[in-house]
Amino acid sequence: MNTTSDTPSASCASAATTVRLDHVLDLDTLDVSTIRALLWRARSLQAVALGNEPPGDVLAGKTIATAFFEPSTRTRLSFTLAAERLGARVIDLAAAASSLSKGESILDTARTLVAMGVDAIVMRTQQAGAPHMVSRCLDCAIINAGDGQHAHPTQSLLDIAALASATERFDSLDLSYLHIAIVGDIAHSRVVRSAIAGMTALGAHITLVGPPSLVPAAMTALARSPGTVTIEYTIDAVLDRADVIMCLRIQFERAGSGKAGLIASVAQYRQLYALTTQRAAAMKAQSWIMHPGPANAGLEIDSQLLVGPRSLISSQVSWGLAVRAAVLEACA
Ligand code: CP
């Protein structure tokens, strides 16, 4: 386990100052103080973002475009709700019905949105790096809502928020001595890459767990501090020592024609990697279950574990609104 050297004061947390950023593309380019400032700002926007207080005017007069070239439920709708509850107008590209089908590129599509006067584009793409490319070409804030297997920065921020809230670490946002096991299809996961960038920056230790073919050893090099990302090849190796078990689904859609070979069989995968009710009973006391969603209940996790006192999954979704509100405020 490691400690983080950049421990903030409680007064920083209570101030919850507004952050200004040109874009949010991943967490590996944000320093620790910026990550914390975004999360504290998210906490102060939470009631409005969730609709528990009357709509705010933080984004009054702003227009946010959502451009999702891959399916999404949580990310697209939480950006939309957060933006609207902060006073923005939201337009959705509805990619399937857009001129992409006539051969227009992602860059030209984004350029068209900018010409219409949008203040920020929230973008999800199948291609890793596409939001970064667009951000370099256009004079508009770009927020990465997931690019291929590369990054999903707001997912990591909301995961940290849910975890910090559950473990009463929100004032410090210091995750030292927290051991987070991420289990499943590590190779295809943009959630993992951003989780490593965000969580190890705040002092957490991450163990990546999965079949050798789905856990590239090189992923350990993404840690913000040496030695804070390790690998195991069975879920039983982490059950009684992880503070959090985060399950990931197998992303068959990213494997193309090789998808049949991703796992030997569902039965074999479940034998070594599924979080079952029996295994959950062997987790250490005061530990948590997370999943970024969508889950394949009955494969990587038993359906009974998606809810219940140990599950942070609904909390993750709820924090998504506050985190995205803070990110929109920072960029738009
Ligand atoms: N976790 C996540 O990105 O979910 P969606 O694909 O539903 O947005």
Tab-separated table of C-alpha atoms and ligand atoms in Angstrom:
chain	number	residue	atom	x	y	z
A	1	MET	CA	0.000	0.000	0.000
A	2	ASN	CA	1.105	3.529	-0.595
A	3	THR	CA	0.295	6.980	0.668
A	4	THR	CA	-0.436	10.070	-1.318
A	5	SER	CA	1.872	12.990	-0.758
A	6	ASP	CA	-0.605	15.675	-1.737
A	7	THR	CA	-3.021	15.495	1.166
A	8	PRO	CA	-5.347	18.507	1.151
A	9	SER	CA	-6.672	20.526	4.030
A	10	ALA	CA	-10.324	20.315	5.067
A	11	SER	CA	-10.715	24.015	4.261
A	12	CYS	CA	-10.058	23.245	0.574
A	13	ALA	CA	-12.901	20.741	0.666
A	14	SER	CA	-15.367	23.159	2.197
A	15	ALA	CA	-14.456	25.947	-0.243
A	16	ALA	CA	-15.424	23.792	-3.287
A	17	THR	CA	-14.056	26.341	-5.721
A	18	THR	CA	-15.053	26.309	-9.362
A	19	VAL	CA	-12.520	24.687	-11.696
A	20	ARG	CA	-11.765	25.955	-15.217
A	21	LEU	CA	-10.596	23.481	-17.858
A	22	ASP	CA	-10.380	23.679	-21.658
A	23	HIS	CA	-11.407	20.016	-22.064
A	24	VAL	CA	-11.781	16.847	-20.007
A	25	LEU	CA	-10.191	14.063	-22.045
A	26	ASP	CA	-8.751	11.772	-19.347
A	27	LEU	CA	-7.586	11.922	-15.758
A	28	ASP	CA	-3.926	11.154	-16.497
A	29	THR	CA	-3.497	14.758	-17.637
A	30	LEU	CA	-5.148	16.248	-14.534
A	31	ASP	CA	-3.096	16.864	-11.418
A	32	VAL	CA	-4.254	15.643	-8.030
A	33	SER	CA	-5.429	19.049	-6.857
A	34	THR	CA	-7.632	19.459	-9.959
A	35	ILE	CA	-9.176	16.012	-9.500
A	36	ARG	CA	-9.985	16.852	-5.878
A	37	ALA	CA	-11.348	20.283	-6.761
A	38	LEU	CA	-13.687	18.763	-9.369
A	39	LEU	CA	-14.959	16.218	-6.856
A	40	TRP	CA	-15.528	18.770	-4.104
A	41	ARG	CA	-17.358	20.961	-6.581
A	42	ALA	CA	-19.444	17.915	-7.566
A	43	ARG	CA	-20.428	17.451	-3.938
A	44	SER	CA	-21.578	21.053	-3.693
A	45	LEU	CA	-23.637	20.685	-6.900
A	46	GLN	CA	-25.078	17.295	-5.941
A	47	ALA	CA	-28.509	18.371	-4.658
A	48	VAL	CA	-29.242	20.488	-7.741
A	49	ALA	CA	-27.821	17.900	-10.151
A	50	LEU	CA	-30.009	15.186	-8.613
A	51	GLY	CA	-33.110	17.373	-8.761
A	52	ASN	CA	-33.420	17.530	-4.972
A	53	GLU	CA	-33.200	21.322	-5.090
A	54	PRO	CA	-34.708	23.723	-7.635
A	55	PRO	CA	-32.799	24.028	-10.916
A	56	GLY	CA	-29.697	26.237	-10.785
A	57	ASP	CA	-28.293	28.840	-13.169
A	58	VAL	CA	-24.641	27.757	-13.206
A	59	LEU	CA	-24.948	26.891	-16.916
A	60	ALA	CA	-27.620	29.448	-17.830
A	61	GLY	CA	-27.246	30.570	-21.440
A	62	LYS	CA	-25.000	27.631	-22.357
A	63	THR	CA	-25.759	25.015	-25.001
A	64	ILE	CA	-24.333	21.522	-24.536
A	65	ALA	CA	-24.261	18.992	-27.378
A	66	THR	CA	-24.236	15.270	-26.672
A	67	ALA	CA	-22.721	13.251	-29.514
A	68	PHE	CA	-22.700	9.541	-28.699
A	69	PHE	CA	-21.399	7.395	-31.534
A	70	GLU	CA	-21.695	4.318	-29.266
A	71	PRO	CA	-24.679	3.268	-27.126
A	72	SER	CA	-25.052	4.644	-23.609
A	73	THR	CA	-27.678	4.838	-20.911
A	74	ARG	CA	-25.950	6.210	-17.804
A	75	THR	CA	-23.428	8.592	-19.280
A	76	ARG	CA	-25.638	10.229	-21.900
A	77	LEU	CA	-28.668	10.660	-19.687
A	78	SER	CA	-26.729	11.860	-16.637
A	79	PHE	CA	-24.879	14.497	-18.685
A	80	THR	CA	-28.232	15.587	-20.111
A	81	LEU	CA	-30.022	15.772	-16.771
A	82	ALA	CA	-27.110	17.476	-15.022
A	83	ALA	CA	-26.806	20.089	-17.772
A	84	GLU	CA	-30.529	20.813	-17.801
A	85	ARG	CA	-30.752	21.044	-14.006
A	86	LEU	CA	-27.877	23.553	-14.062
A	87	GLY	CA	-29.767	25.708	-16.538
A	88	ALA	CA	-28.203	24.694	-19.870
A	89	ARG	CA	-29.952	23.814	-23.083
A	90	VAL	CA	-29.002	20.336	-24.371
A	91	ILE	CA	-29.102	19.163	-27.970
A	92	ASP	CA	-28.530	15.495	-28.767
A	93	LEU	CA	-26.953	14.496	-32.063
A	94	ALA	CA	-28.920	11.209	-32.173
A	95	ALA	CA	-25.991	9.703	-34.050
A	96	ALA	CA	-27.951	6.900	-35.698
A	97	ALA	CA	-30.243	9.445	-37.381
A	98	SER	CA	-27.485	11.950	-38.211
A	99	SER	CA	-25.542	12.583	-41.410
A	100	LEU	CA	-22.845	10.202	-40.211
A	101	SER	CA	-24.783	7.567	-42.127
A	102	LYS	CA	-24.043	9.585	-45.296
A	103	GLY	CA	-20.317	9.379	-44.666
A	104	GLU	CA	-19.650	12.549	-42.671
A	105	SER	CA	-16.680	12.211	-40.337
A	106	ILE	CA	-16.690	12.678	-36.561
A	107	LEU	CA	-14.545	15.821	-36.953
A	108	ASP	CA	-16.856	17.350	-39.557
A	109	THR	CA	-19.873	16.454	-37.431
A	110	ALA	CA	-18.288	18.183	-34.435
A	111	ARG	CA	-17.319	21.173	-36.585
A	112	THR	CA	-20.971	21.480	-37.639
A	113	LEU	CA	-22.077	21.507	-33.987
A	114	VAL	CA	-19.503	24.214	-33.196
A	115	ALA	CA	-20.775	26.314	-36.112
A	116	MET	CA	-24.212	26.179	-34.489
A	117	GLY	CA	-22.768	27.840	-31.392
A	118	VAL	CA	-22.559	25.026	-28.839
A	119	ASP	CA	-20.395	25.692	-25.786
A	120	ALA	CA	-19.283	22.098	-25.191
A	121	ILE	CA	-19.538	18.718	-26.891
A	122	VAL	CA	-19.870	15.581	-24.776
A	123	MET	CA	-18.539	12.864	-27.047
A	124	ARG	CA	-18.440	9.054	-26.978
A	125	THR	CA	-16.635	7.292	-29.812
A	126	GLN	CA	-15.656	3.773	-30.780
A	127	GLN	CA	-12.229	5.080	-31.802
A	128	ALA	CA	-9.634	5.644	-29.079
A	129	GLY	CA	-8.284	9.182	-29.286
A	130	ALA	CA	-11.118	10.676	-31.354
A	131	PRO	CA	-12.156	13.254	-28.692
A	132	HIS	CA	-8.493	14.252	-28.317
A	133	MET	CA	-8.184	14.759	-32.087
A	134	VAL	CA	-11.361	16.856	-32.215
A	135	SER	CA	-10.183	18.952	-29.243
A	136	ARG	CA	-6.977	19.838	-31.114
A	137	CYS	CA	-8.837	20.853	-34.288
A	138	LEU	CA	-11.795	22.894	-33.008
A	139	ASP	CA	-12.256	25.856	-30.693
A	140	CYS	CA	-14.802	24.205	-28.400
A	141	ALA	CA	-14.694	22.360	-25.076
A	142	ILE	CA	-14.652	18.594	-25.622
A	143	ILE	CA	-15.630	16.199	-22.850
A	144	ASN	CA	-14.672	12.573	-23.361
A	145	ALA	CA	-17.615	10.336	-22.473
A	146	GLY	CA	-15.660	7.205	-23.410
A	147	ASP	CA	-13.334	6.615	-26.376
A	148	GLY	CA	-12.912	3.000	-27.441
A	149	GLN	CA	-10.786	1.047	-25.004
A	150	HIS	CA	-8.886	4.150	-23.962
A	151	ALA	CA	-10.502	6.400	-21.339
A	152	HIS	CA	-13.720	7.217	-19.497
A	153	PRO	CA	-12.705	10.055	-17.161
A	154	THR	CA	-16.113	10.955	-15.724
A	155	GLN	CA	-16.705	7.285	-14.874
A	156	SER	CA	-13.550	7.283	-12.763
A	157	LEU	CA	-14.547	10.545	-11.079
A	158	LEU	CA	-17.979	9.202	-10.171
A	159	ASP	CA	-16.467	5.920	-8.958
A	160	ILE	CA	-14.121	7.873	-6.691
A	161	ALA	CA	-17.016	10.019	-5.443
A	162	ALA	CA	-19.171	6.983	-4.582
A	163	LEU	CA	-16.245	5.274	-2.874
A	164	ALA	CA	-15.120	8.364	-0.956
A	165	SER	CA	-18.683	8.935	0.198
A	166	ALA	CA	-19.150	5.327	1.364
A	167	THR	CA	-15.831	5.291	3.217
A	168	GLU	CA	-16.230	8.790	4.676
A	169	ARG	CA	-13.147	10.089	2.875
A	170	PHE	CA	-14.768	12.919	0.934
A	171	ASP	CA	-13.235	15.721	3.007
A	172	SER	CA	-9.714	14.475	2.349
A	173	LEU	CA	-10.213	12.600	-0.936
A	174	ASP	CA	-7.231	10.584	0.216
A	175	LEU	CA	-7.652	6.939	-0.820
A	176	SER	CA	-4.456	5.704	0.869
A	177	TYR	CA	-4.740	2.169	2.259
A	178	LEU	CA	-7.819	1.437	0.134
A	179	HIS	CA	-7.350	-1.717	-1.903
A	180	ILE	CA	-9.557	-1.890	-4.994
A	181	ALA	CA	-9.769	-5.124	-6.987
A	182	ILE	CA	-11.042	-4.683	-10.546
A	183	VAL	CA	-12.136	-8.037	-11.942
A	184	GLY	CA	-12.959	-9.060	-15.476
A	185	ASP	CA	-12.173	-7.911	-19.000
A	186	ILE	CA	-9.316	-5.551	-18.149
A	187	ALA	CA	-7.877	-5.536	-21.675
A	188	HIS	CA	-10.902	-3.944	-23.353
A	189	SER	CA	-11.845	-1.587	-20.520
A	190	ARG	CA	-11.589	2.197	-20.753
A	191	VAL	CA	-13.036	2.254	-17.226
A	192	VAL	CA	-9.922	0.515	-15.888
A	193	ARG	CA	-7.483	2.844	-17.589
A	194	SER	CA	-9.171	5.927	-16.151
A	195	ALA	CA	-9.648	4.229	-12.766
A	196	ILE	CA	-5.902	3.632	-12.564
A	197	ALA	CA	-5.183	7.255	-13.493
A	198	GLY	CA	-7.638	8.684	-10.972
A	199	MET	CA	-7.523	6.296	-8.043
A	200	THR	CA	-3.772	5.789	-7.843
A	201	ALA	CA	-3.327	9.567	-8.031
A	202	LEU	CA	-5.303	9.734	-4.778
A	203	GLY	CA	-3.263	6.973	-3.115
A	204	ALA	CA	-5.310	3.818	-3.742
A	205	HIS	CA	-3.833	0.416	-4.510
A	206	ILE	CA	-5.458	-1.431	-7.435
A	207	THR	CA	-5.278	-5.135	-8.201
A	208	LEU	CA	-6.312	-6.158	-11.698
A	209	VAL	CA	-7.892	-9.616	-11.809
A	210	GLY	CA	-8.869	-11.749	-14.782
A	211	PRO	CA	-7.727	-14.468	-17.168
A	212	PRO	CA	-4.141	-13.893	-18.387
A	213	SER	CA	-5.448	-13.228	-21.906
A	214	LEU	CA	-7.603	-10.344	-20.587
A	215	VAL	CA	-5.082	-8.785	-18.161
A	216	PRO	CA	-2.160	-7.201	-20.036
A	217	ALA	CA	0.855	-7.004	-17.706
A	218	ALA	CA	1.730	-3.615	-19.204
A	219	MET	CA	-1.334	-2.089	-17.508
A	220	THR	CA	0.641	-1.902	-14.251
A	221	ALA	CA	2.797	0.798	-15.839
A	222	LEU	CA	-0.200	3.163	-15.924
A	223	ALA	CA	-0.022	3.649	-12.124
A	224	ARG	CA	0.603	7.240	-10.989
A	225	SER	CA	2.921	5.861	-8.259
A	226	PRO	CA	5.214	2.855	-8.835
A	227	GLY	CA	3.945	-0.424	-7.401
A	228	THR	CA	0.353	0.701	-6.835
A	229	VAL	CA	-1.117	-1.544	-9.529
A	230	THR	CA	-0.656	-5.309	-9.239
A	231	ILE	CA	-2.170	-8.376	-10.932
A	232	GLU	CA	-3.856	-11.579	-9.745
A	233	TYR	CA	-5.363	-14.345	-11.852
A	234	THR	CA	-8.226	-15.527	-9.622
A	235	ILE	CA	-10.863	-13.576	-7.748
A	236	ASP	CA	-10.320	-15.793	-4.694
A	237	ALA	CA	-6.827	-14.266	-4.330
A	238	VAL	CA	-8.360	-10.881	-3.418
A	239	LEU	CA	-11.670	-11.787	-1.753
A	240	ASP	CA	-10.618	-11.417	1.864
A	241	ARG	CA	-8.239	-8.484	1.424
A	242	ALA	CA	-9.893	-6.075	-1.037
A	243	ASP	CA	-11.899	-3.154	0.328
A	244	VAL	CA	-13.728	-2.947	-2.981
A	245	ILE	CA	-14.445	-5.499	-5.667
A	246	MET	CA	-15.388	-3.806	-8.923
A	247	CYS	CA	-16.698	-6.246	-11.512
A	248	LEU	CA	-16.468	-5.585	-15.245
A	249	ARG	CA	-18.430	-7.209	-18.026
A	250	ILE	CA	-16.736	-9.068	-20.866
A	251	GLN	CA	-16.831	-6.678	-23.832
A	252	PHE	CA	-17.617	-9.171	-26.568
A	253	GLU	CA	-18.510	-6.313	-28.932
A	254	ARG	CA	-14.887	-5.046	-28.947
A	255	ALA	CA	-13.323	-8.397	-29.837
A	256	GLY	CA	-14.784	-8.579	-33.371
A	257	SER	CA	-14.328	-11.975	-34.958
A	258	GLY	CA	-12.208	-13.124	-32.017
A	259	LYS	CA	-15.030	-12.807	-29.526
A	260	ALA	CA	-15.606	-16.538	-29.258
A	261	GLY	CA	-12.093	-16.878	-27.828
A	262	LEU	CA	-12.385	-14.151	-25.173
A	263	ILE	CA	-13.315	-16.671	-22.490
A	264	ALA	CA	-13.098	-20.460	-22.624
A	265	SER	CA	-16.692	-20.836	-21.415
A	266	VAL	CA	-19.142	-19.029	-19.166
A	267	ALA	CA	-18.919	-21.872	-16.651
A	268	GLN	CA	-15.120	-21.709	-16.520
A	269	TYR	CA	-15.141	-17.921	-16.269
A	270	ARG	CA	-17.621	-18.004	-13.400
A	271	GLN	CA	-15.551	-20.647	-11.610
A	272	LEU	CA	-12.526	-18.320	-11.396
A	273	TYR	CA	-13.773	-14.732	-11.765
A	274	ALA	CA	-17.484	-14.263	-11.004
A	275	LEU	CA	-18.553	-12.465	-7.860
A	276	THR	CA	-21.143	-14.943	-6.602
A	277	THR	CA	-23.247	-14.662	-3.456
A	278	GLN	CA	-21.053	-17.384	-1.961
A	279	ARG	CA	-17.892	-15.420	-2.665
A	280	ALA	CA	-19.463	-12.169	-1.461
A	281	ALA	CA	-19.973	-13.860	1.908
A	282	ALA	CA	-16.188	-14.364	2.077
A	283	MET	CA	-15.368	-10.698	1.393
A	284	LYS	CA	-13.750	-8.818	4.234
A	285	ALA	CA	-15.959	-6.955	6.675
A	286	GLN	CA	-16.711	-3.346	5.677
A	287	SER	CA	-16.046	-3.926	1.999
A	288	TRP	CA	-17.947	-2.776	-1.065
A	289	ILE	CA	-19.165	-4.016	-4.435
A	290	MET	CA	-18.981	-1.758	-7.475
A	291	HIS	CA	-19.783	-2.106	-11.180
A	292	PRO	CA	-19.653	0.673	-13.791
A	293	GLY	CA	-22.548	-0.918	-15.658
A	294	PRO	CA	-24.041	-2.221	-17.732
A	295	ALA	CA	-23.757	-5.558	-15.906
A	296	ASN	CA	-24.281	-9.001	-17.338
A	297	ALA	CA	-26.024	-10.349	-14.262
A	298	GLY	CA	-25.370	-14.049	-13.877
A	299	LEU	CA	-22.032	-13.859	-15.654
A	300	GLU	CA	-19.492	-11.608	-13.909
A	301	ILE	CA	-21.780	-10.947	-10.920
A	302	ASP	CA	-24.844	-12.584	-9.365
A	303	SER	CA	-27.946	-10.450	-9.774
A	304	GLN	CA	-28.635	-10.390	-5.998
A	305	LEU	CA	-25.364	-8.478	-5.495
A	306	LEU	CA	-26.331	-5.584	-7.775
A	307	VAL	CA	-28.437	-4.208	-4.918
A	308	GLY	CA	-28.148	-4.503	-1.158
A	309	PRO	CA	-26.179	-2.875	1.614
A	310	ARG	CA	-22.758	-3.647	0.139
A	311	SER	CA	-23.513	-2.467	-3.376
A	312	LEU	CA	-22.416	1.030	-4.408
A	313	ILE	CA	-23.835	0.598	-7.903
A	314	SER	CA	-26.844	2.913	-7.519
A	315	SER	CA	-24.639	5.398	-5.668
A	316	GLN	CA	-22.209	5.336	-8.624
A	317	VAL	CA	-25.070	6.227	-10.974
A	318	SER	CA	-26.308	9.019	-8.685
A	319	TRP	CA	-22.850	10.527	-8.264
A	320	GLY	CA	-22.606	10.552	-12.055
A	321	LEU	CA	-24.955	13.524	-12.198
A	322	ALA	CA	-23.016	15.623	-9.697
A	323	VAL	CA	-19.645	14.766	-11.221
A	324	ARG	CA	-20.876	15.576	-14.720
A	325	ALA	CA	-22.379	18.817	-13.471
A	326	ALA	CA	-18.947	19.841	-12.146
A	327	VAL	CA	-17.208	18.794	-15.365
A	328	LEU	CA	-19.720	20.732	-17.494
A	329	GLU	CA	-19.297	23.797	-15.300
A	330	ALA	CA	-15.519	23.536	-15.630
A	331	CYS	CA	-15.543	23.338	-19.418
A	332	ALA	CA	-18.634	25.031	-20.871
B	1	CP	N1	-20.758	3.004	-17.378
B	1	CP	C1	-21.210	3.523	-18.547
B	1	CP	O1	-20.508	4.211	-19.271
B	1	CP	O2	-22.506	3.191	-18.824
B	1	CP	P1	-23.270	3.586	-20.160
B	1	CP	O3	-22.608	2.849	-21.283
B	1	CP	O4	-24.689	3.143	-19.923
B	1	CP	O5	-23.143	5.062	-20.351
